[in-house]
Tab-separated table of C-alpha atoms in Angstrom:
chain	number	residue	atom	x	y	z
K	1	MET	CA	-74.807	-2.697	-4.861
K	2	MET	CA	-72.085	-3.723	-4.226
K	3	ASN	CA	-71.795	-1.530	-1.247
K	4	ILE	CA	-74.733	-2.701	-0.015
K	5	PHE	CA	-73.989	-6.573	0.366
K	6	HIS	CA	-70.764	-5.317	1.286
K	7	ILE	CA	-73.346	-4.297	3.862
K	8	PHE	CA	-75.827	-7.360	4.204
K	9	LEU	CA	-72.134	-9.650	4.374
K	10	LEU	CA	-70.928	-7.141	7.120
K	11	PHE	CA	-74.396	-7.471	8.906
K	12	CYS	CA	-74.512	-11.549	9.302
K	13	TYR	CA	-70.843	-11.820	10.106
K	14	PHE	CA	-72.314	-9.948	13.157
K	15	GLY	CA	-75.233	-11.772	13.560
K	16	PHE	CA	-72.966	-14.480	13.553
K	17	LEU	CA	-71.174	-13.175	16.262
K	18	CYS	CA	-73.291	-12.376	18.772
K	19	PHE	CA	-73.463	-14.919	21.453
K	20	GLY	CA	-75.768	-13.716	24.928
K	21	GLY	CA	-77.009	-10.833	22.955
K	22	GLY	CA	-77.625	-7.575	21.732
K	23	ASN	CA	-75.204	-5.986	23.961
K	24	ALA	CA	-72.372	-8.228	22.497
K	25	LEU	CA	-73.162	-6.175	20.006
K	26	THR	CA	-71.308	-3.058	21.153
K	27	PRO	CA	-67.514	-4.113	20.712
K	28	LEU	CA	-68.653	-5.530	17.766
K	29	TYR	CA	-69.653	-2.457	15.801
K	30	ILE	CA	-66.786	-0.560	18.023
K	31	ASP	CA	-64.362	-2.977	16.130
K	32	HIS	CA	-65.322	-3.121	13.084
K	33	LEU	CA	-67.102	0.304	11.977
K	34	VAL	CA	-65.337	2.753	14.306
K	35	ASN	CA	-62.082	0.937	13.797
K	36	GLU	CA	-61.786	-0.942	11.297
K	37	GLN	CA	-63.672	0.730	8.481
K	38	HIS	CA	-63.855	4.122	10.058
K	39	TRP	CA	-68.277	4.152	8.633
K	40	MET	CA	-68.189	6.295	12.316
K	41	THR	CA	-66.815	8.905	15.491
K	42	LEU	CA	-67.094	7.402	18.335
K	43	GLN	CA	-68.709	10.514	19.596
K	44	GLU	CA	-71.401	8.938	16.942
K	45	PHE	CA	-71.624	6.267	18.278
K	46	GLY	CA	-72.414	7.077	22.209
K	47	ASP	CA	-75.089	9.399	19.499
K	48	LEU	CA	-76.485	6.008	18.962
K	49	THR	CA	-76.382	4.558	22.107
K	50	ALA	CA	-78.229	7.040	23.194
K	51	ILE	CA	-80.884	6.837	20.483
K	52	SER	CA	-81.834	3.259	20.558
K	53	GLN	CA	-81.814	3.075	24.352
K	54	MET	CA	-85.096	5.726	24.090
K	55	THR	CA	-86.766	4.586	21.062
K	56	PRO	CA	-88.574	1.139	21.697
K	57	GLY	CA	-87.328	-2.183	18.741
K	58	PRO	CA	-83.932	-4.430	19.821
K	59	ILE	CA	-81.602	-1.837	20.087
K	60	GLY	CA	-79.497	-4.581	17.712
K	61	VAL	CA	-82.205	-3.934	15.276
K	62	ASN	CA	-81.871	-0.322	15.961
K	63	ALA	CA	-77.969	0.274	15.478
K	64	ALA	CA	-78.245	-1.991	12.014
K	65	THR	CA	-81.088	0.374	10.567
K	66	PHE	CA	-78.953	3.746	11.729
K	67	PHE	CA	-75.398	1.788	10.066
K	68	GLY	CA	-77.268	0.634	6.417
K	69	PHE	CA	-78.702	3.980	6.076
K	70	ARG	CA	-76.161	5.779	6.835
K	71	ARG	CA	-74.537	4.245	4.936
K	72	GLY	CA	-76.245	2.923	1.840
K	73	GLY	CA	-79.794	4.908	2.575
K	74	ILE	CA	-82.931	3.244	3.170
K	75	PRO	CA	-81.357	-0.196	0.589
K	76	GLY	CA	-78.736	-0.512	2.797
K	77	ALA	CA	-80.794	0.128	6.537
K	78	LEU	CA	-83.656	-2.590	5.199
K	79	MET	CA	-80.043	-5.423	3.786
K	80	ALA	CA	-77.969	-4.850	7.488
K	81	THR	CA	-81.208	-5.247	9.034
K	82	VAL	CA	-82.224	-8.895	6.548
K	83	GLY	CA	-78.324	-9.218	7.404
K	84	LEU	CA	-78.690	-9.335	10.881
K	85	LEU	CA	-81.048	-11.367	11.080
K	86	VAL	CA	-80.363	-14.045	7.976
K	87	PRO	CA	-77.395	-16.256	10.270
K	88	SER	CA	-80.392	-16.477	14.153
K	89	TYR	CA	-82.911	-17.139	12.409
K	90	PHE	CA	-81.575	-20.387	10.070
K	91	LEU	CA	-79.951	-21.109	13.633
K	92	VAL	CA	-83.025	-20.951	15.883
K	93	ILE	CA	-84.792	-23.654	13.308
K	94	LEU	CA	-81.951	-25.782	13.040
K	95	ALA	CA	-82.489	-25.913	16.942
K	96	LEU	CA	-85.816	-26.728	17.054
K	97	ARG	CA	-85.575	-29.388	14.454
K	98	SER	CA	-82.749	-31.503	16.480
K	99	LEU	CA	-83.540	-30.597	19.696
K	100	LYS	CA	-86.165	-33.033	19.595
K	101	ARG	CA	-83.961	-36.105	19.193
K	102	TRP	CA	-81.825	-35.214	20.829
K	103	GLU	CA	-83.199	-33.985	23.906
K	104	LYS	CA	-82.774	-37.304	25.125
K	105	SER	CA	-79.111	-37.342	25.086
K	106	PHE	CA	-76.497	-37.414	27.895
K	107	LEU	CA	-74.726	-33.778	26.974
K	108	VAL	CA	-78.314	-31.858	26.651
K	109	ARG	CA	-79.868	-32.504	29.247
K	110	GLY	CA	-76.683	-31.117	31.588
K	111	ILE	CA	-76.363	-27.898	29.088
K	112	MET	CA	-80.357	-27.910	29.701
K	113	THR	CA	-78.628	-28.581	33.337
K	114	GLY	CA	-76.164	-25.447	33.553
K	115	ILE	CA	-78.540	-23.199	31.326
K	116	HIS	CA	-82.189	-23.531	33.013
K	117	PRO	CA	-79.771	-21.347	36.359
K	118	ALA	CA	-77.970	-19.628	34.874
K	119	THR	CA	-81.087	-18.207	33.133
K	120	THR	CA	-82.379	-17.279	36.116
K	121	GLY	CA	-79.083	-15.581	37.356
K	122	MET	CA	-79.342	-13.867	34.371
K	123	ILE	CA	-83.635	-12.620	34.610
K	124	LEU	CA	-82.151	-11.206	37.785
K	125	ALA	CA	-80.676	-9.109	36.909
K	126	ALA	CA	-82.077	-7.574	34.888
K	127	LEU	CA	-84.794	-7.279	37.387
K	128	LEU	CA	-82.303	-5.042	38.725
K	129	ILE	CA	-81.133	-3.525	36.444
K	130	PHE	CA	-85.346	-2.531	35.088
K	131	MET	CA	-85.419	-1.283	37.958
K	132	GLN	CA	-82.628	1.353	38.616
K	133	MET	CA	-83.798	2.762	35.417
K	134	SER	CA	-87.893	3.012	37.161
K	135	VAL	CA	-87.872	2.134	40.590
K	136	PHE	CA	-84.709	3.569	41.979
K	137	SER	CA	-83.072	7.452	39.921
K	138	THR	CA	-79.995	5.666	39.528
K	139	GLU	CA	-77.149	2.129	39.919
K	140	ILE	CA	-77.911	1.079	43.206
K	141	PRO	CA	-74.423	2.634	44.713
K	142	TRP	CA	-73.068	-0.984	46.693
K	143	LYS	CA	-69.478	0.272	45.882
K	144	THR	CA	-70.263	3.812	48.405
K	145	TRP	CA	-71.693	1.869	50.605
K	146	LEU	CA	-69.376	-0.960	51.220
K	147	GLY	CA	-66.496	1.714	50.872
K	148	ILE	CA	-64.714	1.215	47.924
K	149	ALA	CA	-65.523	3.476	46.145
K	150	GLU	CA	-63.746	5.048	43.822
K	151	ASN	CA	-65.011	8.561	42.977
K	152	ALA	CA	-68.733	10.061	44.719
K	153	SER	CA	-71.829	9.435	42.964
K	154	GLN	CA	-72.999	12.261	40.436
K	155	THR	CA	-76.888	11.315	41.051
K	156	GLU	CA	-78.381	11.345	44.136
K	157	PHE	CA	-80.152	7.822	45.111
K	158	PHE	CA	-83.308	8.513	46.059
K	159	ILE	CA	-86.412	5.802	45.476
K	160	ARG	CA	-89.667	6.832	43.512
K	161	PRO	CA	-92.562	5.910	45.046
K	162	LEU	CA	-95.617	5.722	42.349
K	163	ALA	CA	-93.069	3.316	40.383
K	164	VAL	CA	-93.006	1.783	43.645
K	165	LEU	CA	-96.918	1.230	43.289
K	166	ILE	CA	-96.910	0.473	40.375
K	167	PHE	CA	-93.777	-2.469	40.384
K	168	CYS	CA	-96.381	-4.275	42.626
K	169	ALA	CA	-99.295	-3.659	41.144
K	170	ALA	CA	-97.993	-4.854	37.436
K	171	THR	CA	-96.213	-7.844	39.254
K	172	ALA	CA	-99.934	-9.004	41.027
K	173	LEU	CA	-101.688	-8.727	38.052
K	174	LEU	CA	-99.257	-9.976	35.701
K	175	TYR	CA	-98.033	-13.527	38.453
K	176	LYS	CA	-101.901	-13.686	38.184
K	177	GLY	CA	-101.867	-13.048	34.614
K	178	LYS	CA	-106.080	-12.251	34.541
K	179	VAL	CA	-104.518	-8.748	32.268
K	180	SER	CA	-103.243	-8.866	29.042
K	181	ILE	CA	-99.505	-7.255	29.503
K	182	MET	CA	-100.665	-4.252	26.947
K	183	SER	CA	-103.008	-3.153	29.633
K	184	VAL	CA	-100.416	-2.951	32.017
K	185	ILE	CA	-98.035	-1.306	29.724
K	186	PHE	CA	-100.501	1.007	29.091
K	187	GLY	CA	-101.143	1.448	31.471
K	188	SER	CA	-98.335	2.619	33.970
K	189	ALA	CA	-97.749	4.678	31.329
K	190	ALA	CA	-100.724	6.359	31.578
K	191	VAL	CA	-100.167	6.551	35.572
K	192	GLY	CA	-96.974	7.394	35.250
K	193	ALA	CA	-97.261	10.239	33.007
K	194	LEU	CA	-100.253	12.180	35.029
K	195	GLY	CA	-97.836	11.317	38.330
K	196	ALA	CA	-95.254	13.528	36.557
K	197	ALA	CA	-98.332	16.328	35.521
K	198	VAL	CA	-99.406	16.234	38.683
K	199	GLY	CA	-95.686	15.802	40.014
K	200	LEU	CA	-95.808	12.798	41.662
K	201	SER	CA	-92.926	10.502	40.018
J	1	MET	CA	-104.607	-26.115	24.334
J	2	GLU	CA	-102.801	-26.250	20.545
J	3	THR	CA	-106.117	-27.641	18.621
J	4	ASP	CA	-106.579	-23.644	19.227
J	5	LEU	CA	-104.368	-22.892	16.887
J	6	SER	CA	-105.097	-25.854	14.048
J	7	LYS	CA	-108.655	-25.028	13.851
J	8	LEU	CA	-107.189	-21.443	12.950
J	9	PRO	CA	-106.862	-20.408	9.408
J	10	ARG	CA	-102.857	-20.860	8.499
J	11	GLY	CA	-103.604	-16.699	7.508
J	12	ARG	CA	-105.268	-15.816	10.284
J	13	VAL	CA	-102.383	-17.341	12.046
J	14	LEU	CA	-99.685	-15.298	10.425
J	15	TRP	CA	-101.311	-12.451	11.047
J	16	LEU	CA	-101.561	-12.715	14.760
J	17	LEU	CA	-98.066	-13.594	14.832
J	18	PHE	CA	-96.636	-10.807	12.716
J	19	PHE	CA	-99.458	-8.109	14.673
J	20	ASN	CA	-98.787	-9.066	18.360
J	21	PHE	CA	-94.282	-9.305	17.532
J	22	PHE	CA	-94.768	-5.005	15.729
J	23	LYS	CA	-96.894	-4.436	19.496
J	24	ILE	CA	-94.659	-6.035	21.188
J	25	ALA	CA	-91.400	-4.463	20.022
J	26	LEU	CA	-93.700	-1.041	19.526
J	27	PHE	CA	-93.603	-1.140	22.887
J	28	VAL	CA	-91.803	-3.115	25.138
J	29	VAL	CA	-88.867	-0.985	25.930
J	30	GLY	CA	-84.994	-2.219	27.259
J	31	GLY	CA	-84.056	-5.301	26.869
J	32	GLY	CA	-83.996	-9.098	25.871
J	33	TYR	CA	-85.814	-10.661	28.621
J	34	ALA	CA	-88.885	-7.894	29.199
J	35	ILE	CA	-90.284	-9.069	25.232
J	36	ILE	CA	-88.693	-13.018	25.958
J	37	LEU	CA	-90.984	-12.982	28.423
J	38	ALA	CA	-93.790	-10.339	26.475
J	39	ALA	CA	-94.077	-12.786	23.918
J	40	GLU	CA	-94.542	-15.056	26.275
J	41	ASP	CA	-97.281	-14.091	28.511
J	42	ILE	CA	-98.945	-13.099	25.102
J	43	PHE	CA	-98.887	-16.171	22.831
J	44	ILE	CA	-98.495	-19.101	25.702
J	45	ARG	CA	-100.561	-17.580	28.744
J	46	LYS	CA	-103.356	-16.006	26.841
J	47	LEU	CA	-103.783	-18.072	23.447
J	48	HIS	CA	-101.532	-20.884	24.679
J	49	TRP	CA	-100.127	-21.303	21.199
J	50	LEU	CA	-97.670	-23.541	23.189
J	51	ARG	CA	-97.113	-25.826	25.098
J	52	ASP	CA	-97.780	-24.738	29.327
J	53	GLY	CA	-93.719	-24.115	31.097
J	54	GLU	CA	-92.686	-23.883	27.098
J	55	LEU	CA	-90.373	-20.837	28.781
J	56	MET	CA	-88.521	-22.697	30.575
J	57	ASP	CA	-87.336	-24.526	26.812
J	58	MET	CA	-87.781	-20.508	24.727
J	59	LEU	CA	-85.895	-19.769	27.269
J	60	ALA	CA	-82.684	-21.899	26.597
J	61	ILE	CA	-82.962	-21.738	22.694
J	62	ILE	CA	-82.769	-18.228	22.679
J	63	GLN	CA	-80.150	-17.553	25.019
J	64	THR	CA	-77.540	-20.068	23.652
J	65	ILE	CA	-77.677	-19.524	20.148
J	66	PRO	CA	-76.764	-16.316	18.790
J	67	GLY	CA	-78.595	-13.386	17.363
J	68	LEU	CA	-80.987	-10.606	18.780
J	69	MET	CA	-83.076	-12.392	22.090
J	70	ALA	CA	-85.860	-10.261	20.673
J	71	GLY	CA	-84.925	-11.667	17.367
J	72	ASN	CA	-84.418	-15.766	18.194
J	73	ALA	CA	-87.693	-15.701	20.502
J	74	ALA	CA	-89.880	-14.671	17.035
J	75	ILE	CA	-88.181	-16.506	14.977
J	76	TYR	CA	-88.932	-19.532	18.205
J	77	VAL	CA	-92.812	-18.542	18.692
J	78	GLY	CA	-93.212	-17.807	15.003
J	79	TYR	CA	-91.171	-21.689	14.166
J	80	ARG	CA	-93.244	-23.352	16.587
J	81	ALA	CA	-96.666	-22.121	15.532
J	82	ALA	CA	-97.180	-21.234	12.149
J	83	GLY	CA	-93.814	-23.519	10.302
J	84	ALA	CA	-90.629	-21.460	9.166
J	85	LEU	CA	-93.367	-18.804	7.266
J	86	GLY	CA	-94.517	-18.459	10.153
J	87	ALA	CA	-90.949	-17.881	12.070
J	88	LEU	CA	-90.426	-15.178	8.972
J	89	VAL	CA	-93.769	-13.440	9.739
J	90	ALA	CA	-93.108	-12.870	13.433
J	91	LEU	CA	-88.906	-11.435	12.528
J	92	ALA	CA	-90.372	-8.773	10.471
J	93	GLY	CA	-93.080	-8.348	12.989
J	94	VAL	CA	-91.011	-8.133	15.114
J	95	ALA	CA	-87.902	-5.674	12.863
J	96	MET	CA	-90.796	-3.982	12.190
J	97	PRO	CA	-90.910	-1.092	14.076
J	98	SER	CA	-86.796	0.066	14.668
J	99	PHE	CA	-86.686	-0.146	10.409
J	100	LEU	CA	-89.252	2.316	10.461
J	101	ILE	CA	-89.016	4.740	13.636
J	102	ILE	CA	-85.335	4.494	12.877
J	103	THR	CA	-85.169	5.393	9.170
J	104	ALA	CA	-87.121	8.172	10.037
J	105	VAL	CA	-85.447	9.890	12.647
J	106	ALA	CA	-82.225	8.750	10.585
J	107	MET	CA	-84.250	11.215	7.509
J	108	GLY	CA	-84.361	13.509	10.314
J	109	PHE	CA	-88.231	13.206	9.971
J	110	SER	CA	-89.032	12.835	12.677
J	111	HIS	CA	-87.495	14.641	16.673
J	112	LEU	CA	-87.992	12.428	19.475
J	113	PRO	CA	-89.600	14.582	22.525
J	114	MET	CA	-87.915	12.590	24.764
J	115	ASP	CA	-87.203	16.172	27.731
J	116	ASN	CA	-90.553	15.558	27.356
J	117	VAL	CA	-91.981	15.481	31.496
J	118	TYR	CA	-94.384	13.304	30.649
J	119	VAL	CA	-93.675	11.148	28.243
J	120	GLN	CA	-91.001	10.666	31.389
J	121	GLY	CA	-92.762	9.906	33.154
J	122	ALA	CA	-94.510	7.368	30.540
J	123	PHE	CA	-92.027	6.126	30.353
J	124	ILE	CA	-90.288	5.256	34.063
J	125	GLY	CA	-94.055	3.846	34.676
J	126	VAL	CA	-93.837	1.341	31.787
J	127	ARG	CA	-90.142	0.617	32.680
J	128	SER	CA	-91.388	-0.736	36.716
J	129	ALA	CA	-94.452	-2.391	34.750
J	130	LEU	CA	-91.650	-4.502	32.808
J	131	GLY	CA	-90.445	-4.930	36.041
J	132	GLY	CA	-92.993	-6.463	37.664
J	133	LEU	CA	-93.184	-8.626	34.388
J	134	VAL	CA	-89.856	-10.142	35.189
J	135	LEU	CA	-90.258	-10.763	38.898
J	136	ALA	CA	-94.015	-12.577	37.988
J	137	ALA	CA	-91.436	-14.492	35.248
J	138	LEU	CA	-88.603	-15.531	38.278
J	139	LEU	CA	-91.377	-15.788	40.939
J	140	ARG	CA	-93.547	-18.655	38.675
J	141	THR	CA	-90.361	-19.738	37.451
J	142	TRP	CA	-88.634	-20.322	40.158
J	143	ARG	CA	-88.916	-23.576	42.542
J	144	LYS	CA	-89.309	-25.600	39.200
J	145	MET	CA	-85.529	-23.684	37.870
J	146	MET	CA	-84.415	-23.650	41.548
J	147	THR	CA	-83.404	-27.584	42.382
J	148	ASP	CA	-80.625	-27.744	44.196
J	149	TRP	CA	-77.578	-26.286	45.637
J	150	PHE	CA	-75.972	-25.923	42.254
J	151	ALA	CA	-78.909	-24.523	41.129
J	152	TYR	CA	-77.909	-21.354	43.220
J	153	LEU	CA	-74.848	-21.395	43.082
J	154	VAL	CA	-75.055	-21.303	39.132
J	155	ALA	CA	-77.665	-18.838	39.466
J	156	PHE	CA	-75.057	-16.646	42.079
J	157	LEU	CA	-72.342	-16.449	39.978
J	158	CYS	CA	-74.389	-15.181	36.751
J	159	PHE	CA	-76.227	-12.820	38.385
J	160	GLY	CA	-72.158	-11.545	40.200
J	161	GLY	CA	-70.518	-11.723	36.929
J	162	VAL	CA	-72.818	-9.616	35.275
J	163	ILE	CA	-74.166	-7.135	37.995
J	164	PHE	CA	-71.026	-6.725	39.663
J	165	CYS	CA	-68.467	-7.792	37.228
J	166	SER	CA	-69.726	-7.017	33.519
J	167	LEU	CA	-68.943	-9.719	31.995
J	168	ASN	CA	-70.574	-11.081	29.259
J	169	PRO	CA	-73.158	-12.942	28.905
J	170	ALA	CA	-72.099	-16.069	26.660
J	171	TRP	CA	-69.364	-17.180	28.766
J	172	LEU	CA	-71.086	-17.002	31.309
J	173	LEU	CA	-73.818	-19.508	30.267
J	174	LEU	CA	-71.077	-21.089	28.347
J	175	GLY	CA	-69.421	-21.463	32.093
J	176	ALA	CA	-73.135	-22.964	32.916
J	177	MET	CA	-73.544	-24.914	30.147
J	178	ALA	CA	-69.816	-26.636	31.076
J	179	ALA	CA	-70.730	-27.031	34.632
J	180	GLY	CA	-74.163	-28.674	33.982
J	181	ILE	CA	-72.591	-31.445	31.571
J	182	VAL	CA	-69.514	-32.040	34.499
J	183	TYR	CA	-72.954	-31.814	37.987
J	184	LEU	CA	-74.546	-34.610	35.747
J	185	LYS	CA	-71.932	-36.644	35.206
J	186	PHE	CA	-71.270	-36.446	38.728
J	187	THR	CA	-74.179	-37.202	39.878
J	188	CYS	CA	-76.173	-39.423	37.160
J	189	GLY	CA	-72.458	-41.767	38.657
J	190	LYS	CA	-74.092	-41.848	42.161
J	191	ILE	CA	-76.731	-42.228	41.519
J	192	ALA	CA	-75.924	-45.664	39.054
J	193	GLU	CA	-73.693	-46.736	42.082
J	194	ALA	CA	-76.446	-45.914	44.732
J	195	ASN	CA	-78.199	-48.232	42.014
J	196	LEU	CA	-76.412	-51.116	41.350
J	197	ALA	CA	-75.978	-50.984	45.332
J	198	GLU	CA	-79.694	-51.014	45.733
J	199	GLY	CA	-80.267	-53.996	43.351
J	200	ASN	CA	-77.018	-55.458	44.946
J	201	LYS	CA	-78.466	-55.674	48.430
J	202	GLN	CA	-81.912	-57.616	46.647
J	203	ALA	CA	-80.075	-60.498	45.344
């Protein structure tokens, strides 16, 4: 019982501290779960990250569920997941309720002036990261191109023609807003699998 | 058309919140932004439950509050559509697929067929499409977000900070907030001065 409660509190703490989305969780997890609590080894953590990236769902929830299960079975998994999400539940609702009141204040307007373009920059970065997992075979080797790479990259960089086609078609369809996101996702999954079947990629 | 929302029975609204967030979490692979934009596509552009153009407020709040972006997106949309209970239901929907799948994997019930050629092809297809989703959203919001040199500077620094320096987005956002306040203070002062000068001229 104590164990389950401990899991809940620990993940609440993680939920409070992960500023800037789930990626901020990785260093927190390594610090607390691997180095301090010894709940798992770094090797196991690496495996878990790989599993989380390949399975659907937010990576942070995947990891919390996995850790919780390791420590306390299904109740542990549940407590870890709930604990991770509880802080933001209250914080987002609080923000939504108070934002209306402070919308016109100088401080909030200043924060928004900075956050809006910052968001554009972050989304641009997310776009590049997505393309490096689909349209491009690997990360763009800009260091090699600039001649400042410390060691030659392991995987060859090339562009996947079918992926480019899907990318452009999806952009056009979703920009117009005529086709729903789910149809686009299923359509591209089918095209991608078919392409693999006939040897295109 | 928020009238549609008020006409729908409450149970139906809650079910749609749960079901759509469940679908999003299950099929949208690859991280927070894709999930936020998929939610925008469904709840703003298709169902019109939130204000048109609310995406920017949504992004700002989701990013500044600590927590997973997918979770924060579910809470935001759920609360705006159906209050605290709506937020809870949407959150349950977004967490449920991970919970079920990872528990099954951890118990050893399911083996993920990840080295299968067709599965990999499908994954590449879906990621390409989600790249398109992100680009489409950028194109739509670009003009509203990028209004002057300050906006371009901040966007460029954030992009570079993430891609080239692997900085934690939280620090970049914090820096952007501070810069926004300073910039507004500076330009507000200028505008006030200009107004004053204008007033003196007229007098």
